Structure formats: structure tokens, C-alpha cells
Short mmCIF file of C-alpha atoms and ligand atoms in Angstrom, two decimals:
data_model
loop_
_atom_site.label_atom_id
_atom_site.label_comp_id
_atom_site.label_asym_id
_atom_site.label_seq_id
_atom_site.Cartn_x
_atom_site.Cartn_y
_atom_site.Cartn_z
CA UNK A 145 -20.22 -20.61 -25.67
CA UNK A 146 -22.18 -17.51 -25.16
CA UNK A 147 -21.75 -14.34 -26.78
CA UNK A 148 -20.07 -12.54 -23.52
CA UNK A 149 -17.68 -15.54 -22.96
CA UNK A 150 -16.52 -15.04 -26.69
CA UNK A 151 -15.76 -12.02 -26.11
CA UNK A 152 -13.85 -12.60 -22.93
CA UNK A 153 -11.55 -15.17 -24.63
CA UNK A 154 -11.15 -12.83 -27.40
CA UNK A 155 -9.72 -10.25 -24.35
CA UNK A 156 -7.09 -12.97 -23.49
CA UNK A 157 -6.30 -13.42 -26.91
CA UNK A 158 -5.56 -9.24 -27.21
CA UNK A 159 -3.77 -9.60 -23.81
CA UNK A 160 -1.86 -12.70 -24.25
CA UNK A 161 1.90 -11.18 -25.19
CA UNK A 162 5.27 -12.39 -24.83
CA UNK A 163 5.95 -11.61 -20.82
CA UNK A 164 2.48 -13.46 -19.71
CA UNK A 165 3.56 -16.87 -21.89
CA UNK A 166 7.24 -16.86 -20.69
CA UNK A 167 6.02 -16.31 -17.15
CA UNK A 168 3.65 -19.34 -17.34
CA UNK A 169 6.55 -20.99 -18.98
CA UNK A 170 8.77 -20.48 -16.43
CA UNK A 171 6.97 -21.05 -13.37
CA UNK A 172 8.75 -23.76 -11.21
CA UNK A 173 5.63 -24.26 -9.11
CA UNK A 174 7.47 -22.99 -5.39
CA UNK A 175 4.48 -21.74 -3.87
CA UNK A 176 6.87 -18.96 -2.54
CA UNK A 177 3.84 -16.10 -3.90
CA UNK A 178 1.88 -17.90 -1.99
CA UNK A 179 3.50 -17.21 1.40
CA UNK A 180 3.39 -13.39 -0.34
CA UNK A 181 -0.41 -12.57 -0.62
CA UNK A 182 -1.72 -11.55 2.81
CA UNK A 183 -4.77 -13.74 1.52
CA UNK A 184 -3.59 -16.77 1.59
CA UNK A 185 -0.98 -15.84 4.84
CA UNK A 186 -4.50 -15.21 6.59
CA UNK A 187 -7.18 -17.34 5.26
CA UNK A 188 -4.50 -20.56 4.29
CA UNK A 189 -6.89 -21.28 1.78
CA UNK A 190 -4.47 -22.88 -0.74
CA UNK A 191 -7.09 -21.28 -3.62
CA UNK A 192 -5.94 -17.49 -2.56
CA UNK A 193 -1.84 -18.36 -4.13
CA UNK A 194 -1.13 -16.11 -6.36
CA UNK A 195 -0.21 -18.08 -9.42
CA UNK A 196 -3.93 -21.15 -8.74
CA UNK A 197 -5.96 -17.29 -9.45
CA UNK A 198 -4.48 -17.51 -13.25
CA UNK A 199 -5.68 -20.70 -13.63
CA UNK A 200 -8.12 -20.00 -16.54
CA UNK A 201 -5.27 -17.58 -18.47
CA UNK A 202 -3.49 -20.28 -17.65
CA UNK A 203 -5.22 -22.80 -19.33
CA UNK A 204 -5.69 -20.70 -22.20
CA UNK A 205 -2.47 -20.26 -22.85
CA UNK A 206 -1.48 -23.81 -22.93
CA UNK A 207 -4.35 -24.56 -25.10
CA UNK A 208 -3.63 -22.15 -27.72
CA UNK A 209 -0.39 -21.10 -27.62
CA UNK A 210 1.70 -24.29 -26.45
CA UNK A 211 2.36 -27.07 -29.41
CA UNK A 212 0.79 -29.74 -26.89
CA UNK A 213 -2.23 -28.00 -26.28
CA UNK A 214 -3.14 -26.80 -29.88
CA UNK A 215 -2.32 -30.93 -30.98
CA UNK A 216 -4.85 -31.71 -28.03
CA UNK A 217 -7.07 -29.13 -28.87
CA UNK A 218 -7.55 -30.67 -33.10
CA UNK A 219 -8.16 -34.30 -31.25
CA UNK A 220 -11.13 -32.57 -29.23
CA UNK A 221 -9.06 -33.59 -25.67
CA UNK A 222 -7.70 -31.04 -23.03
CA UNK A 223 -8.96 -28.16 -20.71
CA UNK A 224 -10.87 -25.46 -22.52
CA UNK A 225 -12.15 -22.33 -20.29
CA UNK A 226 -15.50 -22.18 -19.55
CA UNK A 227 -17.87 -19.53 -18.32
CA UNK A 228 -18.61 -21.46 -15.31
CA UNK A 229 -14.63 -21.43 -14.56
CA UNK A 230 -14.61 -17.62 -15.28
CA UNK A 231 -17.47 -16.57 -13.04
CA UNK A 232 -16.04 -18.80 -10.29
CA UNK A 233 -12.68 -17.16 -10.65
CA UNK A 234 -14.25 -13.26 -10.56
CA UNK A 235 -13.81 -14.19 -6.56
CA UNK A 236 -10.16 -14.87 -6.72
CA UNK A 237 -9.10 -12.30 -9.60
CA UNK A 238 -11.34 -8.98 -7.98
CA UNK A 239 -12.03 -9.75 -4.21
CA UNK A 240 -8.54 -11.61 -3.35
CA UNK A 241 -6.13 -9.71 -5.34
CA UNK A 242 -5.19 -5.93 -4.43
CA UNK A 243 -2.65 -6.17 -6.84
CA UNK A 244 -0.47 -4.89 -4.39
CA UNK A 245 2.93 -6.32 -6.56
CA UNK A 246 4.27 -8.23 -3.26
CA UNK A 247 4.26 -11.61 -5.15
CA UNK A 248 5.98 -10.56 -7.71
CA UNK A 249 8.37 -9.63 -5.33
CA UNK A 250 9.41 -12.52 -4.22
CA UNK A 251 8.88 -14.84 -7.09
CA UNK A 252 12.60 -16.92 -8.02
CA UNK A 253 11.84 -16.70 -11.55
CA UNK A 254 10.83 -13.08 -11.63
CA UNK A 255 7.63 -13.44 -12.90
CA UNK A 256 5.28 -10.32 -12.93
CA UNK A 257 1.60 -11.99 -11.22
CA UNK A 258 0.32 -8.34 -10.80
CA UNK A 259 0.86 -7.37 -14.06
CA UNK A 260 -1.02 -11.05 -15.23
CA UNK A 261 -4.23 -10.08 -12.39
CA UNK A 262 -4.43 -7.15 -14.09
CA UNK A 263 -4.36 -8.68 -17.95
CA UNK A 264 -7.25 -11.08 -17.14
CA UNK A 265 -9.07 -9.02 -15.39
CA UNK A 266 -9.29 -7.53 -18.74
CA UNK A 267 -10.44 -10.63 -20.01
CA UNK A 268 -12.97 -11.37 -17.29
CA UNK A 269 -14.53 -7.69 -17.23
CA UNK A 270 -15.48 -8.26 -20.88
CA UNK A 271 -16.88 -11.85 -20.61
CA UNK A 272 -19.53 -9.72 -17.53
CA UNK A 273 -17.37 -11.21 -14.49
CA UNK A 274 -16.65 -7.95 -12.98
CA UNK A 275 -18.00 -7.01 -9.61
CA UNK A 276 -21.11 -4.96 -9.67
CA UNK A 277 -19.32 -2.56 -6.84
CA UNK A 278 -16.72 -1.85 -9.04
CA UNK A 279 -18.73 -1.55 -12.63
CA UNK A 280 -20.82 1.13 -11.07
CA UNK A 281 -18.10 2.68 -9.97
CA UNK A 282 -16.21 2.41 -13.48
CA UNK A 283 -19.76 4.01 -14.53
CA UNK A 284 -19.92 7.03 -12.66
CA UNK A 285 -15.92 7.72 -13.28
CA UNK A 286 -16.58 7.69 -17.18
CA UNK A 287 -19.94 9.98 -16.42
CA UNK A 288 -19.46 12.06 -14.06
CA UNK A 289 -16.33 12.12 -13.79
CA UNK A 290 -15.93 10.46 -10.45
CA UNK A 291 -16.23 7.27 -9.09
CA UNK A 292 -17.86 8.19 -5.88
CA UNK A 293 -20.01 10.59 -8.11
CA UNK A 294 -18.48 13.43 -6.89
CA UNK A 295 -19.73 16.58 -8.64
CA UNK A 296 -17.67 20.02 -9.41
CA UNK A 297 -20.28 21.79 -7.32
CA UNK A 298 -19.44 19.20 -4.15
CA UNK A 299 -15.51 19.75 -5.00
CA UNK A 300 -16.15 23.82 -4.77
CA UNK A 301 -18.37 23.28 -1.25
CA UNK A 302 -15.14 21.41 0.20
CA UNK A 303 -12.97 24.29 -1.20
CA UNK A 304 -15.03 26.71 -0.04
CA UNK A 305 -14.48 25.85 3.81
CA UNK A 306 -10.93 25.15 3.49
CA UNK A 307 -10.59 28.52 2.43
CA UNK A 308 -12.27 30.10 4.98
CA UNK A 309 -10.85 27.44 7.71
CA UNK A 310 -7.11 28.42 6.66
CA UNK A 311 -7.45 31.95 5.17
CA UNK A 312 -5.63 30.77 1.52
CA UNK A 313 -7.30 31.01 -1.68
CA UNK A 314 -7.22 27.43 -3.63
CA UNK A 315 -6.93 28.37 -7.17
CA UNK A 316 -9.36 26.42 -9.71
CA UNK A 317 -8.53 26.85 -13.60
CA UNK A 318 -5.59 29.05 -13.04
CA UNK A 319 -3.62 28.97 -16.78
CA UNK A 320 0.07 29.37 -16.57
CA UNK A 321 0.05 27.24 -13.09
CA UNK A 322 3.39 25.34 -12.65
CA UNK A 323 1.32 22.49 -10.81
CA UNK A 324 -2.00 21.05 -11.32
CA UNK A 325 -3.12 19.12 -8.52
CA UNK A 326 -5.28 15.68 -8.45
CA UNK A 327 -7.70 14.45 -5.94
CA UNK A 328 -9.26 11.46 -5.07
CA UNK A 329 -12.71 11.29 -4.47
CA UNK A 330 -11.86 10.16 -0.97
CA UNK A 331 -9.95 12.64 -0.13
CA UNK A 332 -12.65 15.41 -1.33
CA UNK A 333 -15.68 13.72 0.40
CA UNK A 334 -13.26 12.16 3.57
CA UNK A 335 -10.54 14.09 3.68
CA UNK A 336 -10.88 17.53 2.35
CA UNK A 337 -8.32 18.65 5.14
CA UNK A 338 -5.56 18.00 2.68
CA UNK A 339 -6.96 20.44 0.46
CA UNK A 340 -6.33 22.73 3.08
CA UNK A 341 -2.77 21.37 4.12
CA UNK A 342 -1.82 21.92 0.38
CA UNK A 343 -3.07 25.31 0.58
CA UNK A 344 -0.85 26.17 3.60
CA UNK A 345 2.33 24.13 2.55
CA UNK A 346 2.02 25.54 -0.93
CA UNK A 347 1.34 28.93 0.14
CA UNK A 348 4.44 29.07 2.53
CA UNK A 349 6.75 27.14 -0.29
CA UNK A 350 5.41 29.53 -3.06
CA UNK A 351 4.30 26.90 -5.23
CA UNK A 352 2.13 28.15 -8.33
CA UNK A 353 -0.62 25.74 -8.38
CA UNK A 354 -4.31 24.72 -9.68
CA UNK A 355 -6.98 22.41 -9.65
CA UNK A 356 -8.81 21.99 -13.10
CA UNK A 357 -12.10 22.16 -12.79
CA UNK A 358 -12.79 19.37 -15.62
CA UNK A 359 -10.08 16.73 -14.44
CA UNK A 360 -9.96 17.28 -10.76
CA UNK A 361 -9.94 13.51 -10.14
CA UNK A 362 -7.02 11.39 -10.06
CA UNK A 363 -8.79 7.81 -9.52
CA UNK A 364 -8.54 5.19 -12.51
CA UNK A 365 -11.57 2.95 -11.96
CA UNK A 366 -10.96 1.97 -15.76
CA UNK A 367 -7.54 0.10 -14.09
CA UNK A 368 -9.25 -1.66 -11.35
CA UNK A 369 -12.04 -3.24 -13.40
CA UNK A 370 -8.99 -3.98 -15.99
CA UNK A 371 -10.99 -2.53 -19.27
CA UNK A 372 -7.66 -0.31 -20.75
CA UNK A 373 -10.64 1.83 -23.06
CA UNK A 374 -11.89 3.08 -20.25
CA UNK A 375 -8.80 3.63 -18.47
CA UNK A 376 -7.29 5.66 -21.23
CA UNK A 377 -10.53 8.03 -21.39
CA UNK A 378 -9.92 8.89 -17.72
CA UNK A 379 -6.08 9.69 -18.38
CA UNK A 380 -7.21 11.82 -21.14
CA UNK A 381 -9.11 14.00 -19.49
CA UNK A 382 -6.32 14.68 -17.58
CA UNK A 383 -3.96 15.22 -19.96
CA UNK A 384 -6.26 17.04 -22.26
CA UNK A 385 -7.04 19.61 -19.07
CA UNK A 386 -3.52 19.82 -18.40
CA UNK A 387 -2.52 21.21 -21.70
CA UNK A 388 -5.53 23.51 -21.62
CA UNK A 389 -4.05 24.94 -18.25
CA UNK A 390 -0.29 24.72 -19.76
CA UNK A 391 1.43 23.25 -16.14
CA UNK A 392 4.47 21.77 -16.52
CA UNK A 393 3.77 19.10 -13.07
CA UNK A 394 0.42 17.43 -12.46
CA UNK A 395 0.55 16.24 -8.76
CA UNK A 396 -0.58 12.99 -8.09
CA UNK A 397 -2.09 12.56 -4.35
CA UNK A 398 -2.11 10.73 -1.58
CA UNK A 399 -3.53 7.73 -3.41
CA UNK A 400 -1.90 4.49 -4.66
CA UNK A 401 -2.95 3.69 -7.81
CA UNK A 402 -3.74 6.82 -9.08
CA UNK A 403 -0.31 7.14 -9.13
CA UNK A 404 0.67 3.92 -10.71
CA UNK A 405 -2.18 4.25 -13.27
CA UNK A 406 -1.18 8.05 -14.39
CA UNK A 407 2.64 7.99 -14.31
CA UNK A 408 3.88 4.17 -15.38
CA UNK A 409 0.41 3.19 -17.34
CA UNK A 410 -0.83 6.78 -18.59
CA UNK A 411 1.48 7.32 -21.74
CA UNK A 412 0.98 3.46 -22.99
CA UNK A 413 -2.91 3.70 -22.45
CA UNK A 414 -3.12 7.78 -24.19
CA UNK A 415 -0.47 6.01 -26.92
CA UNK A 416 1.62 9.16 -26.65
CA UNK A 417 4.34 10.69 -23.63
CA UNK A 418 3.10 13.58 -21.51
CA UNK A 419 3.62 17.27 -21.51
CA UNK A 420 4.29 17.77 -18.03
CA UNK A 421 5.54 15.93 -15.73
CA UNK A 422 3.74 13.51 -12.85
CA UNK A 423 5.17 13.58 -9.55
CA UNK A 424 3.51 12.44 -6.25
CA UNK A 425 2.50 14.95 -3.67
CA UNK A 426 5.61 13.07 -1.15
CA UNK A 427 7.92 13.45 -3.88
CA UNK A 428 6.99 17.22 -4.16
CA UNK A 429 7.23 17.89 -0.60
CA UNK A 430 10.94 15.91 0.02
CA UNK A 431 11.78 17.94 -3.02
CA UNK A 432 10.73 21.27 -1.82
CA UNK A 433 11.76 20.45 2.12
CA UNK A 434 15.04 19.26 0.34
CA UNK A 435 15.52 22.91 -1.48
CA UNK A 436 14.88 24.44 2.14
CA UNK A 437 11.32 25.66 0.84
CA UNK A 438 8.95 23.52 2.98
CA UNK A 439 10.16 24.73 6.87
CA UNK A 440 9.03 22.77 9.83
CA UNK A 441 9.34 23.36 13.50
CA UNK A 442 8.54 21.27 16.84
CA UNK A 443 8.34 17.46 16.77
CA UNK A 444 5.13 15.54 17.51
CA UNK A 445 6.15 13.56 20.55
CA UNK A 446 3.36 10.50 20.07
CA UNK A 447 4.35 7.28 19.43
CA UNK A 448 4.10 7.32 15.05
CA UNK A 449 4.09 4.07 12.53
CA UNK A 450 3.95 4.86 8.60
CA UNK A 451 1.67 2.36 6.85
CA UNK A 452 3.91 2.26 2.87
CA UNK A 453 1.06 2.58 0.33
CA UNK A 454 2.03 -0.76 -2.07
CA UNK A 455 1.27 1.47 -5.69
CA UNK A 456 3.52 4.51 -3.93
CA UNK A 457 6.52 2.75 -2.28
CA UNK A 458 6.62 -1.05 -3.97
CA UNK A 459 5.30 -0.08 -7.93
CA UNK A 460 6.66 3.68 -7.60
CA UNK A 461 9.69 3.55 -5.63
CA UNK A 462 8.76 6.17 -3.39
CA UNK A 463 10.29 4.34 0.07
CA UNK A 464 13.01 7.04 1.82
CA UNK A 465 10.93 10.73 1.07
CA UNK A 466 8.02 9.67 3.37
CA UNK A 467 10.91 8.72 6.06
CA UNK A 468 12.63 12.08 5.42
CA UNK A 469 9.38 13.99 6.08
CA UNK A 470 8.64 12.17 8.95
CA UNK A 471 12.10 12.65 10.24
CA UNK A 472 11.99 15.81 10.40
CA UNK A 473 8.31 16.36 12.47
CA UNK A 474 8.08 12.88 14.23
CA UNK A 475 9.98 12.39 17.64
CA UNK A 476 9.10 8.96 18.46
CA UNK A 477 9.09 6.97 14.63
CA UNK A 478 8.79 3.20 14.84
CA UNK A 479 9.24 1.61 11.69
CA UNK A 480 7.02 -1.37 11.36
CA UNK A 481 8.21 -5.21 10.28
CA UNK A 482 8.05 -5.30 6.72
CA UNK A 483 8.33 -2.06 6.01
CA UNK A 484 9.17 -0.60 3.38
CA UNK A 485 9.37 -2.17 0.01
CA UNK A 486 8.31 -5.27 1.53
CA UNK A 487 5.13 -3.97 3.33
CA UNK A 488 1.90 -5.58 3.47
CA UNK A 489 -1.05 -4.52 1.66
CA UNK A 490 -3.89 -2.65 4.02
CA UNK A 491 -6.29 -5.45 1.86
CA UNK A 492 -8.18 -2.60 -0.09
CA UNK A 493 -6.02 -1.69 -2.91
CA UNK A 494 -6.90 -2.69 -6.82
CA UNK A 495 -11.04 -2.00 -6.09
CA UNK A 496 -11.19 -4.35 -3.23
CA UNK A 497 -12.29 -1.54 -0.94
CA UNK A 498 -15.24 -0.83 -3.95
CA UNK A 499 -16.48 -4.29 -3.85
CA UNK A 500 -18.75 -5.01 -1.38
CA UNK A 501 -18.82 -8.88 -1.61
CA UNK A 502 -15.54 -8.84 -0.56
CA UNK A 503 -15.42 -7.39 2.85
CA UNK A 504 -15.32 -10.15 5.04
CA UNK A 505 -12.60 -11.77 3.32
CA UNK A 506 -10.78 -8.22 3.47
CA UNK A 507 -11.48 -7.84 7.37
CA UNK A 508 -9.92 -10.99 7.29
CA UNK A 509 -6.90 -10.55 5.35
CA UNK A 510 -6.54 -7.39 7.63
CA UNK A 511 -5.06 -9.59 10.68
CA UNK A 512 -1.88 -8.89 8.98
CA UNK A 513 -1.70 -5.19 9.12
CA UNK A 514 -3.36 -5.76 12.81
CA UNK A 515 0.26 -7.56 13.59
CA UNK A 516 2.22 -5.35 11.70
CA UNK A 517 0.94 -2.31 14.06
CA UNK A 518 0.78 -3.98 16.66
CA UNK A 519 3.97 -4.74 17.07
CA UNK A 520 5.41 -1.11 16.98
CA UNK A 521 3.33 -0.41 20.04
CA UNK A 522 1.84 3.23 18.26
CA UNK A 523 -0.41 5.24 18.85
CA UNK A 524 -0.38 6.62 15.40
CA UNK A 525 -0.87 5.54 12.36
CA UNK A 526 0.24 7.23 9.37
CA UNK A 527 -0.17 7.09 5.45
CA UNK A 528 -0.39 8.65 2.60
CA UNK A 529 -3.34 7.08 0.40
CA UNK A 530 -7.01 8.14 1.16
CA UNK A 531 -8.17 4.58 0.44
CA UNK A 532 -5.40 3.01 3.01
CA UNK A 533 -6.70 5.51 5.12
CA UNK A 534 -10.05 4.57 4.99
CA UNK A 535 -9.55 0.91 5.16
CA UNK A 536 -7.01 1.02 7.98
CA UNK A 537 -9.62 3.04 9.93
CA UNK A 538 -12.61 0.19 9.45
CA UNK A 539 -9.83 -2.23 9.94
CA UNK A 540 -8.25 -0.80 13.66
CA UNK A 541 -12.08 -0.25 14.31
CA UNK A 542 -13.28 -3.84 13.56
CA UNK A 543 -10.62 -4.83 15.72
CA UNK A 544 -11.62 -2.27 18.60
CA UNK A 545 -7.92 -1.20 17.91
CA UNK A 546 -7.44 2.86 19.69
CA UNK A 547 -5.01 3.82 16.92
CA UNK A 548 -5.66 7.23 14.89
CA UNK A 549 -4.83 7.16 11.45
CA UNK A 550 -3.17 10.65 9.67
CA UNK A 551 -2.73 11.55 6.38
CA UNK A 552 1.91 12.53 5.97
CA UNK A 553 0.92 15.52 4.17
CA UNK A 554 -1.84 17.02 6.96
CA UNK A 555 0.81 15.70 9.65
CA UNK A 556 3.70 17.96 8.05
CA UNK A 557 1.12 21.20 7.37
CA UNK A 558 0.64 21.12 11.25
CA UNK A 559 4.02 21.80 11.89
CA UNK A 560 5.02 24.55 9.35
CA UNK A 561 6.97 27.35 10.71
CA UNK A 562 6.33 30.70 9.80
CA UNK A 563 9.73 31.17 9.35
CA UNK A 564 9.90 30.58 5.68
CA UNK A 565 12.05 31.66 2.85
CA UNK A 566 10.49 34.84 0.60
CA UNK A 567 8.17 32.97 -1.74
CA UNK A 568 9.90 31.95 -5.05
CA UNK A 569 7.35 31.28 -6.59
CA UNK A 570 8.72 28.83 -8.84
CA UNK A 571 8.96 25.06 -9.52
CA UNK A 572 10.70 22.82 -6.76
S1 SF4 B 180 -0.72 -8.78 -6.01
FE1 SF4 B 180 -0.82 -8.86 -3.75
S2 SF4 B 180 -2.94 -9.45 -3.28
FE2 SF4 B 180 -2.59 -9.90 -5.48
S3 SF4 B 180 -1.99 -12.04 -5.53
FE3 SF4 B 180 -0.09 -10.82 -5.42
S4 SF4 B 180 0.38 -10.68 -3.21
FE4 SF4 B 180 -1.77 -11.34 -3.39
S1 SF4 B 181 6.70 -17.79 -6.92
FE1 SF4 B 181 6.87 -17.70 -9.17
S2 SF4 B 181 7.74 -19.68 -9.71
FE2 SF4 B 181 7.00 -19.90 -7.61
S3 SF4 B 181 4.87 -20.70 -7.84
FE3 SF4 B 181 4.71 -18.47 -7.74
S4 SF4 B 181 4.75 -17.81 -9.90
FE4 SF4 B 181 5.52 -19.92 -9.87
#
């Protein structure tokens, strides 16, 4: 056994706890995950089912935690997990998982599979099975602060013509904020736009709000690789620039996991609960349209489809706000099968989109969103995560698909009315 794989056993030993053994325990062997995971649904590759990519947890539990395999294990008989296994498995656990929760879903028993990817991925990042796309991107998060390597000075460029492009100033380090806003490096590099829809929705709302200058991204590589010590150093630096600033809200963005990994994972990793609040920038904006603060006028009159980020609607429960807002600016909304809490993954989530090995099976596993559109007949396609975004876009365009894809919170900035109440100024 080499040093590395000692190490990644030792990881499933920290990780094994009482929910992962009574799920194994429990599992009646359906197969109903598998008719879940858009991978197998697309590929039928019996090896992409949810539950066969534990295998090696698996079999480390039985071995060391189950009477039979201990008693098997002093007689020198019965499966032990090998390197070989674990390097075979980095496939099936990073580039065929998006952790997207839909399995655990639908699973009779109730067991939590997305929650178990994401333990032995903990285990399999330490024993060196980890995708190089997503270890350098782990890398540049933890030094410079960004897993696209996005620098303050790049941040400040993109703020720079969305100030002059809308007229607003966007406030950087302002103390006393009531809102301190998060970005994901996609957005900034892709999609600084909805810097500049902020700027306009906030500005007509009178939201008091900031970006911090040392925690301006919202992306938790240290969650997609699974290594929780490097997740929690990212979360600090949020937390620790939030308290500097003293906001009472930090606004998660149009990102999926960002949101998952700051508001349900964030306090467990940091070992402590927040000072502020986390909401997500949807949440926010049903909120303020809710307290008459966010005024639109005029509908768009193309044919419009909302692709349900699975970390935002499925894992955070954010399913009727996004409806709301598009009520009120969308004439022609087609809802799409599956919608909703039940919506397929876009294939990129969980640092598939970061790991370039896995592309063609992700182009693949895309059929399913393909169908999904399809079969609304629009024209439009919108979301609210900058990595959906950006895989739905390579997806339609694989597919030579004429669909445009929108970010909710650019779509509702294009139809504010001036007609807004006198600027409160306050929290929504
Ligand atoms: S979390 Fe999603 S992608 Fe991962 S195994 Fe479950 S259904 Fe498949
Ligand atoms: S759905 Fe649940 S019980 Fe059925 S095979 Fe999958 S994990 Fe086991």
C-alpha cells in the first residue's frame, strides 16, 4: 500500500459516520438512482448508477465496519480497496457525478448518494485521484484567490466599464454596507453584465451594497475536489471580509454551488454560525419585487424556458422566486418537463465543467437537457448560474441548437421602470 493510498483510506475512515453506514445498510439494490443520473439515462452504461460509483466506500465499509467483514478481514479473505480500484473510480466519482442531488431524490430508502460522492471524493482527493483540471483549479482558488485566476486588478477593469456602460458607481470596500455581494469568476470574466444589472436593480431598489475587495469570489473549488481544509479557508475569507465590512447579507450569485457550499456547508466547515446572513441574488430580488421595491414594465414577447440550477432550486429550495420574476417580465413562459425540483442537471455542475477529461462524456450526458428544451419549442433559454450558462451555451452549440441563453437577473434589469419608489435605502 503506498503512502498516498494510506492516506486516502485514512480519509474514509475520518468520513465514514453514521448516515454513510446506514445508507449502505439500507440499500435495497432498485436501481431506481440509476434511471436518476442523466449519465447513465444517456450513456446506459450500467457503471454510471449512482450507488456501482461507491463501490470502493462501499467496500470499505463492509470490511471495517460490518461484523462479517472485520471476521473476514482477521482470516486474510474478502475485498480490500486498492489503489488500482481508486484510480479507476476517479472517472466515475469526478467526471460522472455533478452531484446534482437528483438521485437522492428519488431513492425509496432515502438515502443521501450526493452527500456520499462528495465524502469519498474526500477520500480519493487525498489518496492523488483528483482530476488535474480541478486540482489546479483548487490551486489558484487557495492562491489567488480565484479559480480561474482572476486578479483584483481584472475584477476593477470589468467594474470599470460597467460603470461607465450604465452610469452607477459599484461600490468596492464600502463599511457599513447592508449587502456584500459575491461573484463567480465566470460571471466576472463571461458575464460581467450582471455586475452592471446589479448596479441598476440595486440602484433603483436602494439597496446599500459592496463588493470586498479581498473576498470578491463566491466559488468553492475546495467542495468540488472534496478536501473540507481547503473548503473552509475559502469560506473564511469570506466571512472574515464580511465582518471587516460589518454587512448584515452577503449575496450569493447566480451560481449553484457557491450557494450550497456558503449557506448549508459554510458554518459546519468555519466550525462556527455566521454574522450575516446568506441569501441568493433570486431570493433578494423576489424579496425586494415582493416589497414593491424592484418595478418592472413591458413583457418580453419571445418564446422563454428557465433552465433550474440543481444547487439553487433542488439543494436550496429556491423553485417559485425565479417563476415569480419571470412572471412578471416574460409573456410567452414555457415551463420545461422536469422542471422544477425534478430538473435535470446541465452535466457541468460539482467541477465537471473544470475537468477536461470529461467533456465528451458531458456533451454526451447533455442529450438530456437537448430534449428537455426542445420540447418547449423556445427560443430562449434562461438561468441563473454562470457555469449552467456556460455549459448550456457549448451544449445548444455542439448541437447546432439557435437558442440564446440569459442570465434571470440581466433579463429583469432590462425591464426596470423608472417609475420606482423614493430609494429606502434599507434592507429588503
Ligand atoms: S448526484 Fe446527479 S450526477 Fe451524481 S450520481 Fe446522482 S444523479 Fe448522477
Ligand atoms: S435508489 Fe437507493 S435503494 Fe435503490 S439502488 Fe439506489 S441507493 Fe440503493
Amino acid at each position: 500500500m503506498s503512502a498516498t493510498h494510506e492516506k486516502g483510506m485514512q480519509a474514509f475512515r475520518s468520513v465514514m459516520d453514521a448516515p454513510i453506514a446506514s445508507f449502505f445498510a439500507s440499500c435495497v439494490h432498485c436501481g431506481l438512482c440509476a434511471e436518476a443520473c442523466l449519465f447513465y439515462t444517456e450513456t446506459g452504461d450500467p457503471k454510471y448508477t449512482p450507488i456501482y460509483k461507491l463501490e470502493p466506500l462501499k467496500k470499505f465499509w463492509r470490511r471495517e465496519y460490518t461484523l462479517v467483514g472485520k471476521l473476514m478481514g482477521l482470516v486474510g479473505i474478502g475485498a480490500t480497496v486498492r489503489d488500482k480500484e481508486l484510480a479507476e473510480w476517479s472517472e466515475l466519482v469526478y467526471d460522472s457525478c455533478t452531484m446534482c442531488g437528483r438521485c437522492s431524490m428519488v431513492c425509496p430508502v432515502g438515502n443521501d448518494l450526493t452527500y456520499m460522492i462528495r465524502k469519498m471524493r474526500e477520500g480519493m482527493a487525498v489518496a492523488g485521484h483528483a482530476p488535474d483540471g480541478l486540482r489546479g483549479a483548487t490551486q489558484r482558488a487557495i492562491e489567488l484567490g480565484s479559480p480561474m485566476g482572476v486578479k483584483l486588478e481584472t475584477l476593477q477593469a470589468q467594474i470599470r466599464h460597467q460603470e461607465k456602460d450604465t452610469g452607477l458607481k459599484v461600490p468596492l470596500d464600502a463599511e457599513g454596507a447592508d449587502y456584500m455581494v459575491l461573484l463567480s469568476s465566470m460571471e466576472t470574466v463571461n458575464f460581467p453584465e450582471y455586475i452592471g444589472a446589479l448596479a441598476r436593480i440595486f440602484d433603483k431598489a436602494g439597496v446599500s451594497w459592496t463588493i470586498a475587495s479581498e473576498a470578491f469570489e463566491a466559488t468553492n473549488s475546495g467542495i468540488q475536489i472534496g478536501v473540507s481544509d481547503l473548503a473552509k479557508v475559502l469560506v473564511q475569507r469570506i466571512v472574515d471580509a464580511a465582518e471587516r465590512l460589518k454587512v448584515k447579507y452577503v449575496i450569493s450569485p447566480e451560481c449553484g454551488h457557491a450557494y450550497t457550499a456558503l449557506r448549508w456547508e459554510g458554518p459546519n466547515l468555519i466550525g462556527k454560525p455566521y454574522t450575516f446572513e446568506v441569501v441568493h441574488i433570486l431570493e433578494l430580488l423576489e424579496q425586494l419585487k415582493r416589497a414593491g421595491r424592484l418595478r418592472t414594465s413591458g413583457k418580453d414577447e419571445r418564446k422563454i424556458t428557465f433552465h433550474d440550477p440543481c444547487q439553487i432550486v433542488r439543494r436550496g429550495g429556491v423553485l417559485q422566486q425565479p417563476r415569480e420574476l419571470l412572471g412578471s417580465v416574460a409573456a410567452d413562459f414555457r415551463e420545461m418537463p422536469d422542471g422544477g425540483v425534478m430538473n435535470w442537471c446541465c452535466g457541468g455542475g460539482g467541477g465537471v465543467s473544470a475537468n477536461d477529461r470529461a467533456e465528451e462524456l458531458r456533451l454526451k450526458a447533455f442529450n438530456r437537457k437537448k430534449r428537455q428544451v426542445e420540447a418547449t419549442g423556445a427560443g430562449t433559454l434562461v438561468t441563473a448560474c454562470a457555469n449552467c450558462r456556460i455549459v448550456l451555451e457549448e451544449g445548444l452549440e455542439h448541437n447546432e441548437m439557435n437558442i440564446e441563453v440569459v442570465g434571470l437577473t440581466e433579463l429583469i434589469a432590462e425591464y426596470l421602470t423608472d417609475d420606482q419608489p423614493a430609494a429606502a435605502g434599507g434592507e429588503a
